[in-house]
Amino acid sequence: MSTDSITLNAPLDMHLHLRQGKMLERVAAASAAHFAGAVIMPNLVPPVDSLDALLRYKDEVLAAIGASTFIPYMTLFFRDYSEAELQAAKPHIIGIKLYPAGVTTNSEAGTRSIDDAKPTFARMEALGIPLLVHGETSGFVLDREREFVGIYDELAREFPKLKIIMEHITTADAVAFLDTHPNVFATITVHHLLITLDDVAGGLLQPHLFCKPIAKRPEDRRALLDAALNAHPKVMFGSDSAPHPRHAKEACGCAAGVFSAPMALACLTELFDYYDALDNLQAFISGNAQRIYKLTPVAKHVTLNRQPWTVPTYLDEVTDSIDAVRLFKAADVLSWQVSSLH
């Protein structure tokens, strides 16, 4: 497909961090501008683990996006939920997000025992509530996702009607596992399609590329690219866009997260164009998610043109204060840009 313009129908971000408070107010518009909806992560402080907290957070998200045409698909933070709690929450959520305790930002209250969580998995399966998983063990950092594949296999076999979403996969092992069970799906980020561990730490350390799961080997990136570019029917775009202020990124104990929301569509369009795969971008950015989750998103068309532009360094464009949020691909020239919304 050779073209200088492409229009995407109802782009969806199936894994997004909007944070809370002032940060929510700063970053929400960047996603709401280009996407018709997004799956909103619940790892706040305290975590969103009750219906009351979820409804309050949804109201805060809607207030932060203003008049944009955008649906926040809400999630609950995994804990031991009763059947009554799940029934009450079901109309308001797209799924429940499981974080193993301590594996990423604000996950200290996460799950410590998969076996202890199984009664809740059974209730979710019976009610048709998807399970979204940050799939990493506490092992060696490059092996954590590969080691978790065994846990996915156990859950997919024991709960065959439970829809399991492997979030932000980074390994060839996870890509291969997609085809082993009908109830297993995955999201893939734009940054994991573009970078490897070499980009993070192969030369001078690049803190703004540090994320969890960490970027992996070239062969892993090739597997992710193959799945995304060929519109594998079980993968969806999920940015895992995760903003942090500079003082948290450029510091000892660097926070994990890549902030990609403002340029995600432009990056994906450039990438798919480079590999002559623009015909498959719609499926990756929306079609597969609509089918997997049975979604009917709001009407929103985003047109991108082949027109170079320079990515701003910071979200606030003119400030480099310690509270500034640095953008993914900062100061790089991208060959595609969003030109109109309708």
mmCIF file of C-alpha atoms in Angstrom:
data_model
loop_
_atom_site.group_PDB
_atom_site.id
_atom_site.type_symbol
_atom_site.label_atom_id
_atom_site.label_comp_id
_atom_site.label_asym_id
_atom_site.label_seq_id
_atom_site.Cartn_x
_atom_site.Cartn_y
_atom_site.Cartn_z
ATOM 1 C CA MET A 1 0.000 0.000 0.000
ATOM 2 C CA SER A 2 1.578 3.268 -1.133
ATOM 3 C CA THR A 3 -0.138 6.438 -0.008
ATOM 4 C CA ASP A 4 0.521 9.857 1.438
ATOM 5 C CA SER A 5 -2.578 9.803 3.642
ATOM 6 C CA ILE A 6 -4.369 7.265 5.811
ATOM 7 C CA THR A 7 -7.558 7.535 7.858
ATOM 8 C CA LEU A 8 -7.947 5.298 10.888
ATOM 9 C CA ASN A 9 -11.412 4.451 12.162
ATOM 10 C CA ALA A 10 -11.866 4.623 15.948
ATOM 11 C CA PRO A 11 -8.247 4.059 17.085
ATOM 12 C CA LEU A 12 -8.125 2.334 20.461
ATOM 13 C CA ASP A 13 -5.389 2.208 23.076
ATOM 14 C CA MET A 14 -5.956 -1.001 24.992
ATOM 15 C CA HIS A 15 -3.508 -0.245 27.829
ATOM 16 C CA LEU A 16 -3.064 3.287 29.137
ATOM 17 C CA HIS A 17 -1.873 4.970 32.339
ATOM 18 C CA LEU A 18 -3.491 8.330 33.052
ATOM 19 C CA ARG A 19 -2.316 8.633 36.669
ATOM 20 C CA GLN A 20 -4.271 10.902 38.991
ATOM 21 C CA GLY A 21 -4.506 14.475 40.261
ATOM 22 C CA LYS A 22 -2.417 17.074 38.428
ATOM 23 C CA MET A 23 -0.706 14.486 36.218
ATOM 24 C CA LEU A 24 -4.082 13.170 35.034
ATOM 25 C CA GLU A 25 -5.108 16.716 34.151
ATOM 26 C CA ARG A 26 -1.880 17.200 32.173
ATOM 27 C CA VAL A 27 -1.782 13.983 30.148
ATOM 28 C CA ALA A 28 -5.375 12.868 29.529
ATOM 29 C CA ALA A 29 -5.979 15.223 26.620
ATOM 30 C CA ALA A 30 -3.011 13.754 24.711
ATOM 31 C CA SER A 31 -4.731 10.362 24.504
ATOM 32 C CA ALA A 32 -8.275 11.663 24.126
ATOM 33 C CA ALA A 33 -7.215 13.788 21.147
ATOM 34 C CA HIS A 34 -6.138 10.876 18.937
ATOM 35 C CA PHE A 35 -8.000 7.857 20.284
ATOM 36 C CA ALA A 36 -11.661 6.913 20.436
ATOM 37 C CA GLY A 37 -11.100 5.104 23.715
ATOM 38 C CA ALA A 38 -8.557 3.467 25.963
ATOM 39 C CA VAL A 39 -8.330 0.813 28.664
ATOM 40 C CA ILE A 40 -7.445 2.743 31.822
ATOM 41 C CA MET A 41 -5.074 1.139 34.307
ATOM 42 C CA PRO A 42 -6.060 1.017 38.008
ATOM 43 C CA ASN A 43 -2.647 1.091 39.743
ATOM 44 C CA LEU A 44 -3.150 4.385 41.519
ATOM 45 C CA VAL A 45 -2.323 5.220 45.138
ATOM 46 C CA PRO A 46 -4.451 3.761 46.650
ATOM 47 C CA PRO A 47 -5.365 1.260 43.909
ATOM 48 C CA VAL A 48 -8.781 1.351 42.238
ATOM 49 C CA ASP A 49 -10.172 -1.785 43.862
ATOM 50 C CA SER A 50 -13.812 -0.966 44.591
ATOM 51 C CA LEU A 51 -16.755 0.117 42.484
ATOM 52 C CA ASP A 52 -17.035 3.410 44.359
ATOM 53 C CA ALA A 53 -13.376 4.203 43.710
ATOM 54 C CA LEU A 54 -13.730 3.222 40.064
ATOM 55 C CA LEU A 55 -16.737 5.466 39.477
ATOM 56 C CA ARG A 56 -14.963 8.390 41.136
ATOM 57 C CA TYR A 57 -11.884 7.817 39.003
ATOM 58 C CA LYS A 58 -13.953 7.572 35.824
ATOM 59 C CA ASP A 59 -15.543 10.929 36.628
ATOM 60 C CA GLU A 60 -12.055 12.406 37.109
ATOM 61 C CA VAL A 61 -10.915 10.998 33.762
ATOM 62 C CA LEU A 62 -13.968 12.365 31.965
ATOM 63 C CA ALA A 63 -13.419 15.768 33.510
ATOM 64 C CA ALA A 64 -9.762 15.729 32.442
ATOM 65 C CA ILE A 65 -10.478 14.897 28.783
ATOM 66 C CA GLY A 66 -13.046 17.681 28.450
ATOM 67 C CA ALA A 67 -15.068 17.697 25.225
ATOM 68 C CA SER A 68 -13.002 15.072 23.382
ATOM 69 C CA THR A 69 -14.803 12.125 21.803
ATOM 70 C CA PHE A 70 -13.314 9.376 23.931
ATOM 71 C CA ILE A 71 -14.496 6.416 26.044
ATOM 72 C CA PRO A 72 -12.450 5.431 29.111
ATOM 73 C CA TYR A 73 -12.785 1.653 29.457
ATOM 74 C CA MET A 74 -12.249 1.151 33.175
ATOM 75 C CA THR A 75 -10.518 -1.660 35.054
ATOM 76 C CA LEU A 76 -10.390 -2.768 38.671
ATOM 77 C CA PHE A 77 -7.180 -3.654 40.484
ATOM 78 C CA PHE A 78 -7.188 -7.390 41.195
ATOM 79 C CA ARG A 79 -8.025 -8.622 44.677
ATOM 80 C CA ASP A 80 -10.321 -11.279 46.145
ATOM 81 C CA TYR A 81 -13.713 -10.075 44.890
ATOM 82 C CA SER A 82 -16.981 -11.673 45.937
ATOM 83 C CA GLU A 83 -19.539 -12.709 43.319
ATOM 84 C CA ALA A 84 -21.793 -9.843 44.412
ATOM 85 C CA GLU A 85 -18.967 -7.312 43.972
ATOM 86 C CA LEU A 86 -18.176 -8.643 40.522
ATOM 87 C CA GLN A 87 -21.812 -8.601 39.432
ATOM 88 C CA ALA A 88 -22.157 -5.004 40.564
ATOM 89 C CA ALA A 89 -18.935 -3.963 38.825
ATOM 90 C CA LYS A 90 -19.404 -5.808 35.546
ATOM 91 C CA PRO A 91 -21.478 -3.129 33.737
ATOM 92 C CA HIS A 92 -18.796 -0.542 34.539
ATOM 93 C CA ILE A 93 -15.573 -2.390 33.677
ATOM 94 C CA ILE A 94 -13.849 -3.944 30.694
ATOM 95 C CA GLY A 95 -11.812 -6.266 32.910
ATOM 96 C CA ILE A 96 -9.752 -6.717 36.069
ATOM 97 C CA LYS A 97 -6.008 -6.064 36.040
ATOM 98 C CA LEU A 98 -3.664 -8.395 37.916
ATOM 99 C CA TYR A 99 -0.248 -7.160 39.001
ATOM 100 C CA PRO A 100 2.111 -9.576 40.747
ATOM 101 C CA ALA A 101 3.154 -7.751 43.905
ATOM 102 C CA GLY A 102 6.049 -5.364 43.413
ATOM 103 C CA VAL A 103 6.745 -5.977 39.711
ATOM 104 C CA THR A 104 6.064 -2.440 38.473
ATOM 105 C CA THR A 105 4.873 1.043 39.419
ATOM 106 C CA ASN A 106 2.347 1.112 42.277
ATOM 107 C CA SER A 107 1.995 -2.678 42.391
ATOM 108 C CA GLU A 108 2.895 -3.220 46.039
ATOM 109 C CA ALA A 109 -0.710 -4.224 46.781
ATOM 110 C CA GLY A 110 -0.641 -6.750 43.956
ATOM 111 C CA THR A 111 -1.170 -10.505 43.948
ATOM 112 C CA ARG A 112 1.254 -12.634 45.960
ATOM 113 C CA SER A 113 -0.234 -16.065 45.229
ATOM 114 C CA ILE A 114 -1.790 -17.193 41.948
ATOM 115 C CA ASP A 115 -3.309 -20.194 43.713
ATOM 116 C CA ASP A 116 -5.035 -17.968 46.259
ATOM 117 C CA ALA A 117 -6.434 -15.875 43.380
ATOM 118 C CA LYS A 118 -8.089 -18.810 41.630
ATOM 119 C CA PRO A 119 -11.496 -18.547 43.359
ATOM 120 C CA THR A 120 -11.812 -15.015 41.958
ATOM 121 C CA PHE A 121 -10.683 -16.227 38.519
ATOM 122 C CA ALA A 122 -13.486 -18.810 38.633
ATOM 123 C CA ARG A 123 -16.053 -16.117 39.471
ATOM 124 C CA MET A 124 -14.724 -13.903 36.665
ATOM 125 C CA GLU A 125 -14.912 -16.811 34.225
ATOM 126 C CA ALA A 126 -18.521 -17.503 35.163
ATOM 127 C CA LEU A 127 -19.468 -13.846 34.709
ATOM 128 C CA GLY A 128 -17.478 -13.307 31.510
ATOM 129 C CA ILE A 129 -15.105 -10.682 32.966
ATOM 130 C CA PRO A 130 -11.678 -10.616 31.249
ATOM 131 C CA LEU A 131 -8.440 -10.956 33.205
ATOM 132 C CA LEU A 132 -5.701 -8.499 32.205
ATOM 133 C CA VAL A 133 -2.248 -9.499 33.442
ATOM 134 C CA HIS A 134 1.127 -7.861 33.900
ATOM 135 C CA GLY A 135 2.902 -11.152 33.307
ATOM 136 C CA GLU A 136 6.272 -11.129 35.041
ATOM 137 C CA THR A 137 7.805 -13.234 37.782
ATOM 138 C CA SER A 138 10.360 -11.924 40.280
ATOM 139 C CA GLY A 139 13.217 -13.751 38.546
ATOM 140 C CA PHE A 140 16.118 -12.373 36.478
ATOM 141 C CA VAL A 141 14.832 -9.306 34.673
ATOM 142 C CA LEU A 142 15.258 -10.616 31.114
ATOM 143 C CA ASP A 143 13.575 -13.919 32.004
ATOM 144 C CA ARG A 144 10.563 -12.672 33.965
ATOM 145 C CA GLU A 145 8.050 -12.655 31.120
ATOM 146 C CA ARG A 146 9.273 -15.948 29.669
ATOM 147 C CA GLU A 147 8.949 -17.561 33.107
ATOM 148 C CA PHE A 148 5.396 -16.251 33.464
ATOM 149 C CA VAL A 149 4.289 -18.041 30.282
ATOM 150 C CA GLY A 150 4.008 -21.224 32.346
ATOM 151 C CA ILE A 151 1.537 -19.473 34.655
ATOM 152 C CA TYR A 152 -0.484 -18.294 31.654
ATOM 153 C CA ASP A 153 -0.580 -21.878 30.404
ATOM 154 C CA GLU A 154 -1.837 -23.138 33.758
ATOM 155 C CA LEU A 155 -4.573 -20.502 33.920
ATOM 156 C CA ALA A 156 -5.680 -20.960 30.316
ATOM 157 C CA ARG A 157 -6.073 -24.710 30.882
ATOM 158 C CA GLU A 158 -7.796 -24.445 34.255
ATOM 159 C CA PHE A 159 -10.130 -21.625 33.183
ATOM 160 C CA PRO A 160 -10.763 -22.234 29.465
ATOM 161 C CA LYS A 161 -13.630 -19.728 29.257
ATOM 162 C CA LEU A 162 -11.716 -16.947 31.027
ATOM 163 C CA LYS A 163 -10.479 -14.360 28.534
ATOM 164 C CA ILE A 164 -6.826 -13.726 29.423
ATOM 165 C CA ILE A 165 -4.990 -10.696 28.074
ATOM 166 C CA MET A 166 -1.198 -10.823 28.267
ATOM 167 C CA GLU A 167 -0.412 -7.139 28.618
ATOM 168 C CA HIS A 168 2.459 -5.360 26.835
ATOM 169 C CA ILE A 169 4.246 -8.544 25.765
ATOM 170 C CA THR A 170 7.953 -8.226 24.977
ATOM 171 C CA THR A 171 9.238 -11.714 24.104
ATOM 172 C CA ALA A 172 9.154 -14.206 21.261
ATOM 173 C CA ASP A 173 7.989 -16.758 23.844
ATOM 174 C CA ALA A 174 4.813 -14.773 24.554
ATOM 175 C CA VAL A 175 4.114 -14.318 20.837
ATOM 176 C CA ALA A 176 4.442 -18.069 20.247
ATOM 177 C CA PHE A 177 2.177 -18.796 23.226
ATOM 178 C CA LEU A 178 -0.684 -16.829 21.629
ATOM 179 C CA ASP A 179 -1.475 -19.742 19.349
ATOM 180 C CA THR A 180 -1.650 -22.401 22.077
ATOM 181 C CA HIS A 181 -5.017 -21.507 23.658
ATOM 182 C CA PRO A 182 -8.148 -19.898 22.197
ATOM 183 C CA ASN A 183 -8.737 -17.774 25.311
ATOM 184 C CA VAL A 184 -5.345 -16.000 25.321
ATOM 185 C CA PHE A 185 -4.733 -12.590 23.706
ATOM 186 C CA ALA A 186 -2.138 -9.830 24.009
ATOM 187 C CA THR A 187 -1.360 -6.140 23.744
ATOM 188 C CA ILE A 188 1.857 -4.758 22.246
ATOM 189 C CA THR A 189 3.286 -1.262 22.788
ATOM 190 C CA VAL A 190 4.769 1.021 20.164
ATOM 191 C CA HIS A 191 8.046 1.375 22.063
ATOM 192 C CA HIS A 192 8.607 -2.377 22.231
ATOM 193 C CA LEU A 193 8.140 -2.490 18.447
ATOM 194 C CA LEU A 194 10.906 0.087 18.056
ATOM 195 C CA ILE A 195 13.543 -0.488 20.737
ATOM 196 C CA THR A 196 15.629 -3.244 22.299
ATOM 197 C CA LEU A 197 17.625 -3.360 25.515
ATOM 198 C CA ASP A 198 20.565 -1.911 23.580
ATOM 199 C CA ASP A 199 18.625 1.329 23.132
ATOM 200 C CA VAL A 200 18.032 1.496 26.883
ATOM 201 C CA ALA A 201 21.441 0.536 28.222
ATOM 202 C CA GLY A 202 23.767 -0.357 25.352
ATOM 203 C CA GLY A 203 25.550 2.996 25.560
ATOM 204 C CA LEU A 204 24.778 5.800 27.959
ATOM 205 C CA LEU A 205 21.759 4.863 30.053
ATOM 206 C CA GLN A 206 18.505 6.246 28.599
ATOM 207 C CA PRO A 207 16.133 6.582 31.590
ATOM 208 C CA HIS A 208 13.186 7.727 29.476
ATOM 209 C CA LEU A 209 13.245 4.369 27.654
ATOM 210 C CA PHE A 210 13.265 2.369 30.884
ATOM 211 C CA CYS A 211 9.981 0.540 31.397
ATOM 212 C CA LYS A 212 8.525 -2.633 32.856
ATOM 213 C CA PRO A 213 8.664 -5.092 31.219
ATOM 214 C CA ILE A 214 12.091 -3.965 30.070
ATOM 215 C CA ALA A 215 12.833 -4.011 26.329
ATOM 216 C CA LYS A 216 14.386 -7.308 25.272
ATOM 217 C CA ARG A 217 16.575 -8.779 22.526
ATOM 218 C CA PRO A 218 16.465 -8.100 18.752
ATOM 219 C CA GLU A 219 14.907 -11.523 18.127
ATOM 220 C CA ASP A 220 12.103 -10.660 20.550
ATOM 221 C CA ARG A 221 11.435 -7.378 18.773
ATOM 222 C CA ARG A 222 11.319 -9.222 15.441
ATOM 223 C CA ALA A 223 8.645 -11.567 16.811
ATOM 224 C CA LEU A 224 6.576 -8.630 18.071
ATOM 225 C CA LEU A 225 6.916 -6.887 14.717
ATOM 226 C CA ASP A 226 5.851 -10.010 12.860
ATOM 227 C CA ALA A 227 2.703 -10.304 14.965
ATOM 228 C CA ALA A 228 1.749 -6.624 14.710
ATOM 229 C CA LEU A 229 2.647 -5.989 11.068
ATOM 230 C CA ASN A 230 0.834 -9.121 9.907
ATOM 231 C CA ALA A 231 -2.294 -8.266 11.900
ATOM 232 C CA HIS A 232 -2.169 -11.379 14.067
ATOM 233 C CA PRO A 233 -5.840 -11.727 15.065
ATOM 234 C CA LYS A 234 -5.038 -12.051 18.787
ATOM 235 C CA VAL A 235 -2.911 -8.922 19.255
ATOM 236 C CA MET A 236 -4.016 -5.349 19.908
ATOM 237 C CA PHE A 237 -2.252 -2.053 20.311
ATOM 238 C CA GLY A 238 -1.808 -0.980 23.924
ATOM 239 C CA SER A 239 0.558 1.944 24.430
ATOM 240 C CA ASP A 240 1.366 1.367 28.096
ATOM 241 C CA SER A 241 1.996 5.111 27.928
ATOM 242 C CA ALA A 242 3.123 5.904 31.462
ATOM 243 C CA PRO A 243 4.071 9.478 32.351
ATOM 244 C CA HIS A 244 6.501 10.429 35.090
ATOM 245 C CA PRO A 245 7.981 13.858 35.885
ATOM 246 C CA ARG A 246 11.656 14.366 35.062
ATOM 247 C CA HIS A 247 12.684 14.240 38.716
ATOM 248 C CA ALA A 248 11.360 10.663 38.908
ATOM 249 C CA LYS A 249 12.951 9.525 35.637
ATOM 250 C CA GLU A 250 16.321 11.285 35.785
ATOM 251 C CA ALA A 251 17.159 9.998 39.243
ATOM 252 C CA CYS A 252 18.582 7.150 41.257
ATOM 253 C CA GLY A 253 15.801 4.597 41.393
ATOM 254 C CA CYS A 254 14.526 5.684 37.978
ATOM 255 C CA ALA A 255 10.751 5.204 37.625
ATOM 256 C CA ALA A 256 9.573 2.728 34.982
ATOM 257 C CA GLY A 257 7.490 4.102 32.143
ATOM 258 C CA VAL A 258 7.593 5.483 28.590
ATOM 259 C CA PHE A 259 5.277 8.388 27.731
ATOM 260 C CA SER A 260 4.178 7.796 24.141
ATOM 261 C CA ALA A 261 0.571 8.969 23.967
ATOM 262 C CA PRO A 262 1.093 12.154 21.910
ATOM 263 C CA MET A 263 3.008 10.508 19.045
ATOM 264 C CA ALA A 264 1.844 6.875 19.207
ATOM 265 C CA LEU A 265 -0.293 6.979 16.062
ATOM 266 C CA ALA A 266 2.371 8.811 14.085
ATOM 267 C CA CYS A 267 5.031 6.305 15.173
ATOM 268 C CA LEU A 268 2.850 3.334 14.280
ATOM 269 C CA THR A 269 1.936 4.754 10.897
ATOM 270 C CA GLU A 270 5.603 5.432 10.103
ATOM 271 C CA LEU A 271 6.534 1.910 11.212
ATOM 272 C CA PHE A 272 3.788 0.137 9.253
ATOM 273 C CA ASP A 273 4.552 2.295 6.214
ATOM 274 C CA TYR A 274 8.262 1.413 6.415
ATOM 275 C CA TYR A 275 7.397 -2.289 6.282
ATOM 276 C CA ASP A 276 4.734 -1.778 3.578
ATOM 277 C CA ALA A 277 2.037 -2.956 5.997
ATOM 278 C CA LEU A 278 -0.332 0.037 6.204
ATOM 279 C CA ASP A 279 -3.192 -2.210 5.111
ATOM 280 C CA ASN A 280 -2.873 -4.014 8.465
ATOM 281 C CA LEU A 281 -2.683 -0.973 10.723
ATOM 282 C CA GLN A 282 -6.451 -0.653 11.183
ATOM 283 C CA ALA A 283 -6.703 -4.189 12.545
ATOM 284 C CA PHE A 284 -3.843 -3.639 14.982
ATOM 285 C CA ILE A 285 -5.038 -0.229 16.149
ATOM 286 C CA SER A 286 -8.741 -1.041 16.506
ATOM 287 C CA GLY A 287 -10.294 -3.925 14.577
ATOM 288 C CA ASN A 288 -8.833 -6.760 16.623
ATOM 289 C CA ALA A 289 -9.679 -5.048 19.917
ATOM 290 C CA GLN A 290 -13.271 -4.478 18.853
ATOM 291 C CA ARG A 291 -13.658 -8.162 18.021
ATOM 292 C CA ILE A 292 -11.769 -9.531 21.052
ATOM 293 C CA TYR A 293 -13.575 -7.355 23.594
ATOM 294 C CA LYS A 294 -16.851 -7.077 21.629
ATOM 295 C CA LEU A 295 -16.615 -3.278 21.668
ATOM 296 C CA THR A 296 -18.546 -0.710 19.696
ATOM 297 C CA PRO A 297 -16.415 2.442 20.017
ATOM 298 C CA VAL A 298 -17.608 5.960 19.370
ATOM 299 C CA ALA A 299 -17.379 7.271 15.819
ATOM 300 C CA LYS A 300 -14.007 8.948 15.379
ATOM 301 C CA HIS A 301 -11.798 9.163 12.303
ATOM 302 C CA VAL A 302 -8.159 10.200 12.544
ATOM 303 C CA THR A 303 -6.343 11.157 9.354
ATOM 304 C CA LEU A 304 -2.547 11.134 9.164
ATOM 305 C CA ASN A 305 -0.528 12.612 6.300
ATOM 306 C CA ARG A 306 2.994 11.923 5.163
ATOM 307 C CA GLN A 307 4.424 15.204 6.439
ATOM 308 C CA PRO A 308 7.589 15.476 8.561
ATOM 309 C CA TRP A 309 7.403 17.037 12.008
ATOM 310 C CA THR A 310 9.669 17.237 15.018
ATOM 311 C CA VAL A 311 8.467 15.661 18.250
ATOM 312 C CA PRO A 312 8.589 18.175 21.125
ATOM 313 C CA THR A 313 10.970 17.302 23.913
ATOM 314 C CA TYR A 314 8.452 17.807 26.704
ATOM 315 C CA LEU A 315 4.704 17.599 27.043
ATOM 316 C CA ASP A 316 4.586 21.267 28.009
ATOM 317 C CA GLU A 317 6.814 22.059 24.998
ATOM 318 C CA VAL A 318 8.613 25.085 26.426
ATOM 319 C CA THR A 319 9.572 23.891 29.885
ATOM 320 C CA ASP A 320 12.398 21.656 31.037
ATOM 321 C CA SER A 321 11.605 21.924 34.735
ATOM 322 C CA ILE A 322 11.989 18.980 37.082
ATOM 323 C CA ASP A 323 8.239 18.385 36.761
ATOM 324 C CA ALA A 324 8.279 18.264 32.953
ATOM 325 C CA VAL A 325 7.208 15.025 31.223
ATOM 326 C CA ARG A 326 9.597 13.995 28.455
ATOM 327 C CA LEU A 327 8.068 12.482 25.337
ATOM 328 C CA PHE A 328 9.017 9.244 23.617
ATOM 329 C CA LYS A 329 10.998 10.065 20.442
ATOM 330 C CA ALA A 330 11.734 13.532 21.841
ATOM 331 C CA ALA A 331 13.333 15.825 19.218
ATOM 332 C CA ASP A 332 13.154 13.096 16.546
ATOM 333 C CA VAL A 333 11.665 13.845 13.135
ATOM 334 C CA LEU A 334 8.712 11.589 12.260
ATOM 335 C CA SER A 335 7.548 11.255 8.677
ATOM 336 C CA TRP A 336 3.815 11.051 9.445
ATOM 337 C CA GLN A 337 1.629 13.310 11.550
ATOM 338 C CA VAL A 338 -2.017 13.573 12.558
ATOM 339 C CA SER A 339 -3.641 16.132 10.282
ATOM 340 C CA SER A 340 -7.358 16.009 11.079
ATOM 341 C CA LEU A 341 -9.995 14.483 13.354
ATOM 342 C CA HIS A 342 -13.626 13.954 12.442
#
